[in-house]
XYZ file of C-alpha atoms in Angstrom:
644
model
C 27.191 -15.490 15.962
C 28.076 -12.978 18.691
C 30.654 -10.344 19.480
C 32.300 -9.524 22.763
C 31.464 -6.215 24.414
C 33.970 -4.136 26.375
C 32.439 -5.359 29.648
C 32.954 -8.998 28.673
C 29.321 -9.741 27.841
C 28.247 -11.103 24.470
C 26.041 -9.307 21.970
C 24.087 -11.411 19.464
C 24.616 -10.092 15.945
C 23.205 -12.740 13.626
C 23.037 -16.389 12.581
C 25.414 -18.475 10.523
C 23.209 -21.594 10.501
C 20.154 -22.438 8.359
C 17.567 -21.261 10.847
C 14.843 -18.970 9.511
C 11.832 -17.333 11.112
C 8.369 -17.654 9.567
C 5.568 -15.625 11.191
C 7.484 -15.519 14.458
C 8.322 -19.271 14.464
C 11.951 -20.339 14.170
C 12.421 -23.113 11.627
C 15.551 -25.139 10.867
C 15.922 -25.895 7.159
C 17.928 -28.973 8.183
C 14.895 -30.336 10.033
C 12.761 -29.804 6.932
C 15.386 -31.610 4.837
C 15.335 -34.558 7.254
C 11.536 -34.718 7.232
C 11.523 -34.724 3.426
C 14.089 -37.546 3.340
C 11.888 -39.635 5.637
C 9.153 -39.813 2.991
C 9.074 -43.199 1.180
C 11.186 -43.363 -2.015
C 12.931 -40.026 -1.328
C 16.699 -40.503 -1.575
C 17.803 -36.888 -1.144
C 16.105 -33.650 -0.144
C 16.720 -29.980 0.473
C 14.824 -26.794 1.221
C 15.380 -23.088 0.870
C 13.584 -19.787 1.235
C 12.600 -17.795 -1.824
C 10.720 -14.612 -2.551
C 7.313 -14.661 -4.168
C 6.242 -12.319 -6.985
C 5.800 -9.511 -4.475
C 9.225 -9.943 -2.910
C 7.988 -11.850 0.140
C 9.384 -15.152 1.434
C 8.218 -18.767 1.430
C 9.826 -22.171 2.017
C 10.403 -24.327 -1.085
C 11.148 -28.045 -0.792
C 13.124 -30.224 -3.237
C 13.300 -34.002 -3.417
C 15.116 -36.677 -5.420
C 13.237 -39.989 -5.611
C 14.174 -43.490 -6.760
C 12.704 -44.684 -10.044
C 10.938 -42.800 -12.808
C 7.489 -42.666 -11.214
C 7.008 -39.132 -9.803
C 5.714 -38.478 -6.327
C 2.582 -36.465 -5.584
C 3.628 -33.078 -4.057
C 0.290 -32.831 -2.286
C 0.808 -36.181 -0.568
C 4.332 -35.167 0.437
C 3.050 -31.954 2.032
C 0.297 -33.850 3.866
C 2.945 -36.218 5.215
C 5.072 -33.288 6.382
C 2.074 -31.639 8.048
C 1.960 -34.602 10.446
C 5.614 -34.257 11.462
C 6.403 -30.538 11.150
C 4.724 -27.401 12.512
C 2.549 -25.642 9.948
C 5.043 -22.805 9.522
C 7.734 -25.327 8.495
C 5.768 -27.156 5.795
C 7.207 -26.083 2.423
C 4.890 -24.068 0.213
C 6.165 -25.938 -2.861
C 7.604 -29.376 -3.542
C 9.799 -29.764 -6.639
C 11.313 -33.035 -7.881
C 14.897 -32.954 -9.149
C 17.193 -35.549 -10.708
C 19.922 -34.518 -8.283
C 20.648 -31.794 -5.750
C 23.104 -29.024 -6.648
C 26.437 -29.292 -4.811
C 29.353 -26.953 -4.197
C 32.905 -27.769 -5.301
C 33.368 -29.259 -1.819
C 30.437 -31.635 -2.447
C 28.169 -29.856 0.031
C 24.576 -28.850 -0.619
C 24.363 -25.541 -2.516
C 21.013 -24.098 -1.427
C 21.564 -20.993 -3.543
C 21.579 -23.120 -6.714
C 18.209 -24.763 -6.098
C 16.015 -23.833 -9.088
C 12.873 -21.739 -9.100
C 9.816 -24.017 -8.723
C 8.091 -24.427 -12.081
C 4.520 -24.039 -10.879
C 1.525 -21.989 -11.943
C 0.204 -21.981 -8.387
C 1.833 -20.766 -5.241
C 2.053 -24.112 -3.478
C 1.608 -27.011 -5.840
C -0.847 -28.625 -3.424
C -4.528 -28.642 -2.531
C -6.130 -25.912 -4.662
C -9.701 -27.203 -4.717
C -12.134 -25.378 -2.385
C -14.505 -27.636 -0.461
C -17.207 -25.042 0.112
C -18.578 -21.739 -1.122
C -16.818 -20.009 1.757
C -13.459 -21.505 0.797
C -14.052 -20.496 -2.796
C -14.690 -16.877 -1.741
C -11.668 -16.771 0.575
C -9.403 -18.306 -2.070
C -10.656 -15.770 -4.618
C -9.872 -12.924 -2.215
C -6.350 -14.268 -1.616
C -5.836 -14.671 -5.357
C -7.116 -11.192 -6.267
C -5.049 -9.386 -3.647
C -1.824 -11.360 -4.073
C -2.034 -11.705 -7.856
C -1.746 -15.503 -7.861
C -3.408 -17.852 -10.323
C -4.435 -20.402 -7.693
C -4.143 -20.806 -3.943
C -3.397 -23.839 -1.767
C -6.125 -24.229 0.827
C -3.503 -24.991 3.515
C -0.878 -22.358 2.687
C -0.424 -19.370 4.965
C -1.367 -15.946 3.656
C 2.063 -14.720 4.746
C 3.909 -17.552 3.004
C 2.055 -16.579 -0.162
C 3.393 -13.018 0.000
C 0.866 -11.194 2.162
C 1.448 -8.647 4.907
C -0.634 -6.450 7.207
C -1.363 -3.877 4.481
C -2.433 -6.363 1.802
C -4.493 -8.141 4.466
C -6.805 -5.111 4.524
C -7.748 -5.867 0.916
C -8.620 -9.476 1.731
C -10.721 -8.457 4.732
C -12.569 -5.806 2.717
C -13.502 -8.341 0.037
C -14.638 -11.008 2.473
C -16.700 -8.678 4.646
C -18.469 -7.456 1.504
C -18.804 -10.673 -0.501
C -19.764 -12.904 2.427
C -21.576 -10.254 4.497
C -19.455 -11.030 7.546
C -17.556 -8.946 10.069
C -13.990 -10.174 10.496
C -10.771 -8.270 11.135
C -7.127 -8.434 10.164
C -6.279 -10.178 13.425
C -8.659 -12.998 12.443
C -6.765 -13.472 9.178
C -3.409 -13.376 10.955
C -4.513 -15.966 13.524
C -6.086 -18.310 10.955
C -3.471 -17.965 8.231
C -4.753 -20.295 5.511
C -7.855 -20.334 3.319
C -9.182 -23.439 5.021
C -8.626 -22.208 8.565
C -10.054 -18.754 7.849
C -13.080 -20.313 6.126
C -13.734 -22.460 9.188
C -13.518 -19.390 11.406
C -15.928 -17.433 9.182
C -18.480 -20.256 9.149
C -18.495 -20.445 12.960
C -18.017 -16.745 13.722
C -20.743 -14.590 15.252
C -20.444 -10.911 14.285
C -19.852 -8.573 17.223
C -21.200 -5.473 15.499
C -23.868 -4.694 12.867
C -22.921 -5.263 9.251
C -22.784 -2.136 7.160
C -24.195 -3.314 3.822
C -22.888 -1.841 0.580
C -23.579 1.083 -1.797
C -26.607 0.751 -4.075
C -26.229 1.582 -7.802
C -28.341 4.583 -8.768
C -29.021 5.623 -5.156
C -27.944 9.201 -5.864
C -30.368 9.642 -8.758
C -33.370 9.790 -6.422
C -31.758 12.224 -3.975
C -32.474 15.931 -4.375
C -29.414 17.002 -2.364
C -26.422 14.694 -2.722
C -24.259 15.048 0.400
C -20.504 14.990 0.504
C -18.915 11.687 1.388
C -17.163 11.604 4.774
C -13.834 11.591 2.914
C -14.747 14.933 1.315
C -16.116 16.876 4.251
C -12.725 18.058 5.563
C -11.526 19.342 2.166
C -11.358 23.106 1.657
C -13.451 23.731 -1.457
C -12.277 27.337 -1.907
C -9.413 28.448 -4.152
C -6.512 29.455 -1.912
C -3.566 27.093 -2.198
C -3.144 23.997 -4.416
C -3.198 21.754 -1.362
C -5.437 19.185 -3.015
C -4.048 19.128 -6.551
C -3.091 15.738 -8.042
C -0.929 16.786 -11.018
C 0.594 14.628 -13.751
C 1.805 14.923 -17.331
C 1.652 12.659 -20.364
C 4.465 13.041 -22.905
C 3.149 11.830 -26.265
C 5.634 10.964 -29.017
C 4.524 10.049 -32.515
C 1.389 10.581 -34.614
C -1.395 11.986 -32.433
C -4.976 12.834 -33.352
C -5.857 15.862 -31.207
C -9.525 15.705 -32.214
C -9.722 12.070 -31.106
C -7.969 13.034 -27.857
C -10.499 15.810 -27.168
C -13.404 13.427 -27.792
C -11.781 10.765 -25.608
C -11.324 13.272 -22.803
C -15.050 14.073 -22.846
C -15.793 10.320 -22.886
C -13.853 9.971 -19.640
C -15.691 12.905 -18.047
C -19.042 11.437 -19.020
C -18.081 7.995 -17.691
C -16.831 9.272 -14.330
C -19.351 11.775 -12.986
C -17.086 12.782 -10.092
C -14.884 14.605 -12.636
C -17.819 16.757 -13.760
C -19.226 17.469 -10.322
C -19.148 20.806 -8.510
C -19.572 21.222 -4.775
C -21.545 24.398 -3.952
C -22.943 25.477 -0.615
C -26.656 25.091 0.043
C -29.102 25.679 2.914
C -28.582 22.002 3.783
C -24.793 22.231 3.688
C -22.269 21.452 0.921
C -23.679 19.267 -1.830
C -22.688 17.564 -5.072
C -24.079 18.774 -8.390
C -23.280 16.846 -11.565
C -22.652 19.029 -14.630
C -24.128 17.822 -17.928
C -23.621 20.996 -20.015
C -21.616 19.874 -23.121
C -19.990 23.280 -23.521
C -18.539 23.128 -20.009
C -17.197 19.636 -20.599
C -15.585 20.705 -23.875
C -13.839 23.605 -22.138
C -11.947 21.364 -19.708
C -9.249 20.402 -22.242
C -7.382 23.319 -23.761
C -4.846 23.328 -26.612
C -1.808 25.627 -26.677
C 1.750 26.052 -27.833
C 4.342 24.800 -25.396
C 5.291 27.115 -22.548
C 6.880 25.752 -19.332
C 5.228 28.467 -17.238
C 1.836 27.625 -18.728
C 2.416 23.952 -17.858
C 3.156 24.914 -14.264
C 0.018 27.043 -14.161
C -2.134 24.110 -15.276
C -0.612 21.830 -12.648
C -0.340 24.220 -9.708
C -3.241 26.678 -9.967
C -5.731 26.114 -7.124
C -9.373 25.146 -7.668
C -12.563 26.614 -6.295
C -14.671 23.498 -6.664
C -17.775 25.250 -5.357
C -18.342 26.246 -8.980
C -15.296 25.051 -10.923
C -15.004 21.527 -12.323
C -12.378 19.538 -10.379
C -10.210 18.723 -13.394
C -8.057 20.887 -15.633
C -5.968 19.902 -18.660
C -4.110 21.464 -21.568
C -2.533 19.751 -24.562
C 0.745 21.460 -25.503
C 2.568 20.901 -28.778
C 6.293 20.881 -27.963
C 7.458 20.064 -31.483
C 6.151 18.265 -34.549
C 5.171 14.793 -33.374
C 5.722 15.614 -29.676
C 2.872 16.679 -27.381
C 2.584 17.171 -23.639
C -0.736 16.735 -21.876
C -0.656 18.525 -18.514
C -3.492 17.585 -16.187
C -4.427 18.064 -12.553
C -7.397 16.713 -10.634
C -8.709 18.041 -7.334
C -8.528 15.567 -4.483
C -12.238 16.025 -3.728
C -12.910 14.122 -6.974
C -10.058 11.613 -7.106
C -7.162 9.967 -5.282
C -3.911 8.353 -6.377
C -5.682 5.088 -7.243
C -8.028 7.049 -9.521
C -5.224 8.367 -11.722
C -4.481 4.847 -12.950
C -8.140 4.427 -13.884
C -8.109 7.726 -15.775
C -5.071 6.687 -17.809
C -6.636 3.310 -18.644
C -9.987 4.754 -19.691
C -8.434 7.583 -21.703
C -6.380 5.008 -23.611
C -9.463 2.913 -24.409
C -11.447 5.970 -25.483
C -8.644 7.418 -27.627
C -8.146 4.155 -29.516
C -11.873 3.992 -30.237
C -12.158 7.657 -31.279
C -9.091 7.393 -33.508
C -10.967 4.641 -35.369
C -14.085 6.779 -35.616
C -16.182 4.991 -32.997
C -17.269 5.438 -29.393
C -15.558 3.419 -26.651
C -17.308 0.113 -26.017
C -16.656 -0.172 -22.318
C -18.939 -1.824 -19.784
C -21.348 0.290 -17.785
C -20.023 1.573 -14.463
C -21.367 -0.528 -11.558
C -21.504 2.528 -9.286
C -20.873 6.241 -9.356
C -19.076 8.063 -6.577
C -22.288 9.903 -5.672
C -23.920 6.516 -4.945
C -21.108 5.772 -2.522
C -21.513 9.242 -0.968
C -25.207 8.677 -0.248
C -24.495 5.293 1.335
C -21.492 6.527 3.353
C -23.306 9.604 4.658
C -26.231 7.466 5.869
C -24.163 4.848 7.681
C -24.701 4.854 11.459
C -21.826 5.772 13.703
C -19.406 2.992 14.585
C -17.928 2.253 18.014
C -14.319 2.495 16.809
C -13.962 5.969 18.322
C -13.868 4.247 21.701
C -10.884 2.237 20.491
C -9.060 5.330 19.288
C -9.685 7.116 22.575
C -8.082 4.223 24.442
C -5.284 3.863 21.898
C -4.140 7.486 22.206
C -4.779 8.006 25.902
C -1.976 9.983 27.523
C -0.075 10.708 24.292
C 1.749 14.007 23.663
C 0.682 14.775 20.093
C 3.430 17.300 19.404
C 6.274 14.768 19.723
C 8.479 14.881 16.627
C 12.010 15.556 15.457
C 13.657 18.695 16.791
C 13.332 21.451 14.180
C 15.918 23.969 12.988
C 13.539 26.853 13.636
C 10.736 27.327 16.163
C 7.139 26.701 15.202
C 4.755 29.551 14.636
C 1.066 29.569 15.489
C 0.061 28.948 11.849
C 1.313 26.264 9.459
C 3.368 27.220 6.399
C 2.749 24.692 3.601
C 5.849 25.717 1.610
C 7.874 22.544 1.223
C 10.860 20.928 -0.415
C 11.958 17.362 -1.009
C 15.107 15.294 -0.519
C 15.450 12.190 -2.719
C 17.628 9.207 -1.816
C 17.914 5.601 -2.919
C 18.176 2.487 -0.784
C 20.789 0.103 -2.127
C 19.601 -3.259 -3.415
C 21.315 -5.098 -0.562
C 19.246 -3.084 1.929
C 15.934 -3.830 0.224
C 16.841 -7.513 0.021
C 17.879 -7.481 3.658
C 14.623 -5.812 4.677
C 12.756 -8.708 3.072
C 14.892 -11.282 4.860
C 14.302 -9.656 8.233
C 10.588 -9.253 7.511
C 10.118 -12.911 6.746
C 12.262 -14.027 9.645
C 9.907 -12.069 11.902
C 6.647 -13.151 10.304
C 5.692 -9.797 8.871
C 6.017 -7.712 5.706
C 8.330 -5.131 4.186
C 6.267 -2.160 5.326
C 6.500 -3.164 8.983
C 10.303 -3.388 8.910
C 10.591 -0.039 7.133
C 8.277 1.549 9.691
C 10.231 -0.048 12.544
C 13.379 1.569 11.160
C 11.641 4.935 11.146
C 10.498 4.409 14.750
C 14.114 3.845 15.758
C 15.220 6.970 13.882
C 12.593 9.144 15.580
C 13.271 7.653 19.016
C 16.969 8.357 18.692
C 16.431 11.885 17.413
C 13.979 13.066 20.063
C 14.627 10.693 22.970
C 10.973 9.568 23.098
C 9.902 5.956 22.665
C 6.130 6.557 22.427
C 5.622 7.552 18.794
C 2.886 7.991 16.205
C 3.419 7.662 12.460
C 0.643 8.379 9.968
C 0.200 6.223 6.891
C -2.337 6.407 4.047
C -4.469 3.393 3.099
C -6.585 2.901 -0.025
C -9.927 2.937 1.809
C -11.768 1.050 -0.968
C -13.574 -1.401 1.277
C -15.742 -2.903 -1.454
C -14.355 -4.488 -4.654
C -16.967 -2.557 -6.663
C -15.316 0.690 -5.543
C -12.042 -0.253 -7.249
C -13.309 0.875 -10.660
C -14.620 4.251 -9.471
C -12.803 7.563 -9.798
C -13.245 9.304 -6.466
C -11.573 10.016 -3.149
C -11.539 7.021 -0.819
C -8.084 7.215 0.755
C -7.875 7.400 4.523
C -4.941 8.120 6.815
C -4.323 5.895 9.821
C -2.299 7.161 12.771
C -0.411 4.187 14.226
C 0.925 4.531 17.774
C 3.890 2.355 18.771
C 5.607 2.486 22.148
C 9.005 0.808 21.882
C 10.110 1.553 25.469
C 10.109 -2.155 26.361
C 11.799 -3.209 23.117
C 15.441 -4.232 23.496
C 16.487 -5.409 20.039
C 15.538 -4.453 16.513
C 13.446 -7.623 16.365
C 11.547 -6.411 19.418
C 10.826 -3.094 17.677
C 9.540 -4.978 14.638
C 7.231 -7.045 16.848
C 5.848 -3.884 18.481
C 5.385 -2.242 15.082
C 3.567 -5.290 13.719
C 1.198 -5.546 16.678
C 0.361 -1.829 16.598
C -0.341 -1.981 12.848
C -2.802 -4.829 13.305
C -4.626 -2.946 16.042
C -4.885 0.272 14.064
C -5.770 -1.271 10.699
C -8.536 -3.314 12.318
C -10.169 -0.003 13.334
C -9.478 2.071 10.231
C -13.107 2.449 9.130
C -13.347 5.831 10.881
C -11.957 8.743 8.872
C -8.768 10.313 10.125
C -10.470 13.687 10.460
C -13.168 12.199 12.689
C -10.575 10.541 14.922
C -8.512 13.736 15.113
C -11.522 15.903 15.971
C -12.494 13.472 18.716
C -9.155 13.040 20.499
C -6.961 15.927 19.297
C -9.274 18.893 18.655
C -8.060 22.240 17.406
C -6.196 24.513 17.846
C -3.021 22.727 16.762
C -0.708 25.773 16.819
C 1.457 25.105 13.814
C 1.453 21.310 13.887
C -0.359 18.437 12.240
C -3.151 16.752 14.237
C -2.273 13.404 15.862
C 1.114 12.870 14.162
C 4.028 14.910 12.855
C 5.703 12.232 10.722
C 4.118 10.188 7.939
C 5.246 7.111 6.025
C 3.808 5.841 2.750
C 4.894 2.829 0.718
C 4.009 2.777 -2.963
C 4.941 0.732 -6.001
C 6.246 2.452 -9.118
C 5.965 0.644 -12.403
C 6.891 2.406 -15.580
C 3.700 4.136 -16.717
C 4.073 3.782 -20.442
C 1.379 3.244 -23.048
C 1.746 2.409 -26.716
C -1.018 3.609 -29.038
C 0.109 2.004 -32.241
C 3.062 4.083 -33.456
C 2.524 6.581 -30.642
C 4.293 6.253 -27.307
C 2.986 7.818 -24.071
C 4.965 8.349 -20.847
C 2.925 9.256 -17.758
C 4.769 11.099 -14.992
C 3.435 12.255 -11.597
C 4.325 15.898 -10.912
C 4.007 16.411 -7.139
C 4.005 20.012 -5.931
C 6.253 21.467 -3.224
C 3.716 21.247 -0.409
C 4.395 19.981 3.115
C 1.435 19.025 5.315
C 3.388 17.635 8.281
C 6.918 17.855 9.686
C 8.320 14.958 7.665
C 6.697 12.665 5.127
C 8.799 9.673 4.098
C 7.638 8.535 0.652
C 9.067 5.063 0.003
C 8.573 3.882 -3.558
C 9.396 0.373 -4.755
C 10.836 0.348 -8.248
C 9.950 -2.762 -10.222
C 10.956 -4.047 -13.631
C 8.539 -5.096 -16.368
C 8.264 -8.547 -14.772
C 7.188 -7.106 -11.431
C 10.438 -7.824 -9.566
C 11.627 -5.170 -7.170
C 14.881 -3.619 -8.403
C 15.302 -0.914 -5.784
C 13.599 1.563 -3.539
C 13.491 5.357 -3.621
C 13.126 7.478 -0.507
C 11.638 10.942 -0.868
C 11.377 13.073 2.268
C 9.017 16.056 2.022
C 9.524 18.737 4.677
C 8.397 22.322 5.457
C 11.163 24.808 4.706
C 9.908 27.025 7.525
C 11.038 24.384 10.050
C 13.938 22.455 8.517
C 17.132 23.129 6.597
C 17.820 20.940 3.615
C 21.033 19.568 5.148
C 19.153 18.497 8.278
C 16.650 16.465 6.298
C 19.382 14.927 4.160
C 21.154 13.840 7.347
C 17.926 12.250 8.590
C 17.683 10.303 5.344
C 21.260 9.088 5.683
C 20.649 8.052 9.301
C 17.550 6.144 8.228
C 19.654 4.313 5.646
C 22.242 3.384 8.296
C 19.583 2.219 10.766
C 18.032 -0.077 8.159
C 21.471 -1.457 7.317
C 22.200 -2.060 11.005
C 18.800 -3.701 11.420
C 19.322 -6.202 8.625
C 22.887 -7.125 9.575
C 22.101 -7.528 13.267
C 18.375 -7.828 13.950
C 19.131 -9.196 17.407
C 21.324 -6.294 18.544
C 20.203 -3.411 20.734
C 18.189 -0.900 18.745
C 19.408 1.932 20.946
C 23.031 1.386 19.885
C 23.994 4.238 17.499
C 24.271 3.199 13.848
């Protein structure tokens, strides 16, 4: 479908046929239907695209066959693999008694039922080798699927460039190999990636993994690389991770106090201080019971006291990096206010704390100690390993990647910058309509990428239009837990990756998405170096009132209702972010999902420094971002430079 421009030329604005795009390959659903009908005993067939559990897209096939004897879906897919390109082979094959039709007796693709399968593809789920078994397990763990077809593409199963980092981390650790995200993208399936791994020669030394108990034989435990840049002195609450737990119903405060100490004992990072020493900053684990008992206070409810618990800064050179107070708001209603210093935890860690506190409280309420399994590692073990790792050559990549870039490129501010940064911030909150989030998924799958890439492409367009520059850098945080054993540890592992994308040669929105996808793969494949190390190497101080490397950040998170039931007691856990701005603009995109895991909307929170921006300016930016995304999904083939 096209529209006529004023000069008589045509502008492509979308498709009205059944053509879709899977990983960059255009596929006609009609061709898939015809291929299905050519299989023996198939009398009618259809196909459609459908989202997986994570909201991503795959092709589902449907057949009607003669007689009562069912057909083997695996054999049907093998037949199709000989006549269709791999991207066009349906991920599932479902047999129906008849195809759904419209009132005009035409195929109604929208009425095709959800495949009733426990696996993602309904095909070959049996690994042929130990390598395939490991790769399939990594796919399954990261994507949350019960079983994986050996021939199905990672992207058809719901993966994207961000989730690919989790697969690569597991495989490099479990199989002691050295592969990158690009290798996964190129291979696609379990079988193809396994073949690549078995024939691949590493191009750099393997890094091994942390050793349990390594810190116990070290006199001076060093800081981990992720901790070295953190200011350990009490000045501003720049590193606070605050949250509250509203507790309704019967609550045993003595059991809660005991459970809190159980959590501190289990996770040594929460009872570690970080003093100076002649050998530099070090970690010292605190075992004094009286100090552990003093962490959790009890008080009558006072909103100002709650704020003090959440927002007071830490001096972790001598102060434990966690603070909590249990407030009684009314009979049967308590509020636990807690904040953890970022030197001891990250966002991932807060989920672990909530889980372990729940286990410990249930046990203590019954008069027993929690019966949890021993921790495989402590954060100090990781610190020793990480501090001893040899340097990696990725700094050469980052030097090439950022060559010639003007690091101060950002949105024009309402007020001039000063030489020093003012962290005082505010936040604008918006919501993306459901039709936009659904459209983002459609465009993502049509372009062979994931939701994050499309959202970042929209932000690139916004920034390019606002400042007239096409060469842009956006920072994004990644989990940084490169070993599955690190996923159970409370500690700080998160890293920030600065992703440079030059969209000067891009003409359409689809071109911008392609540039964004390629730049993500490059950057994520070299994300083992800490952001601070990269910044010090290619953008050294002074920064004169700006953030190093990038001025705009984008993070994509998933929000599921954090609610816990302890018998007759109900607990609601709520993050309580503070008004702190660390860069010009930070776009926090949060997927809202229902209890079944389906995305029901997306929130957009934009954090900004009040010293640089007016509230109305930032709200306008949010509205423009909304319009750009809407324009992108309704006309992915139109010029991105056309105003929304």
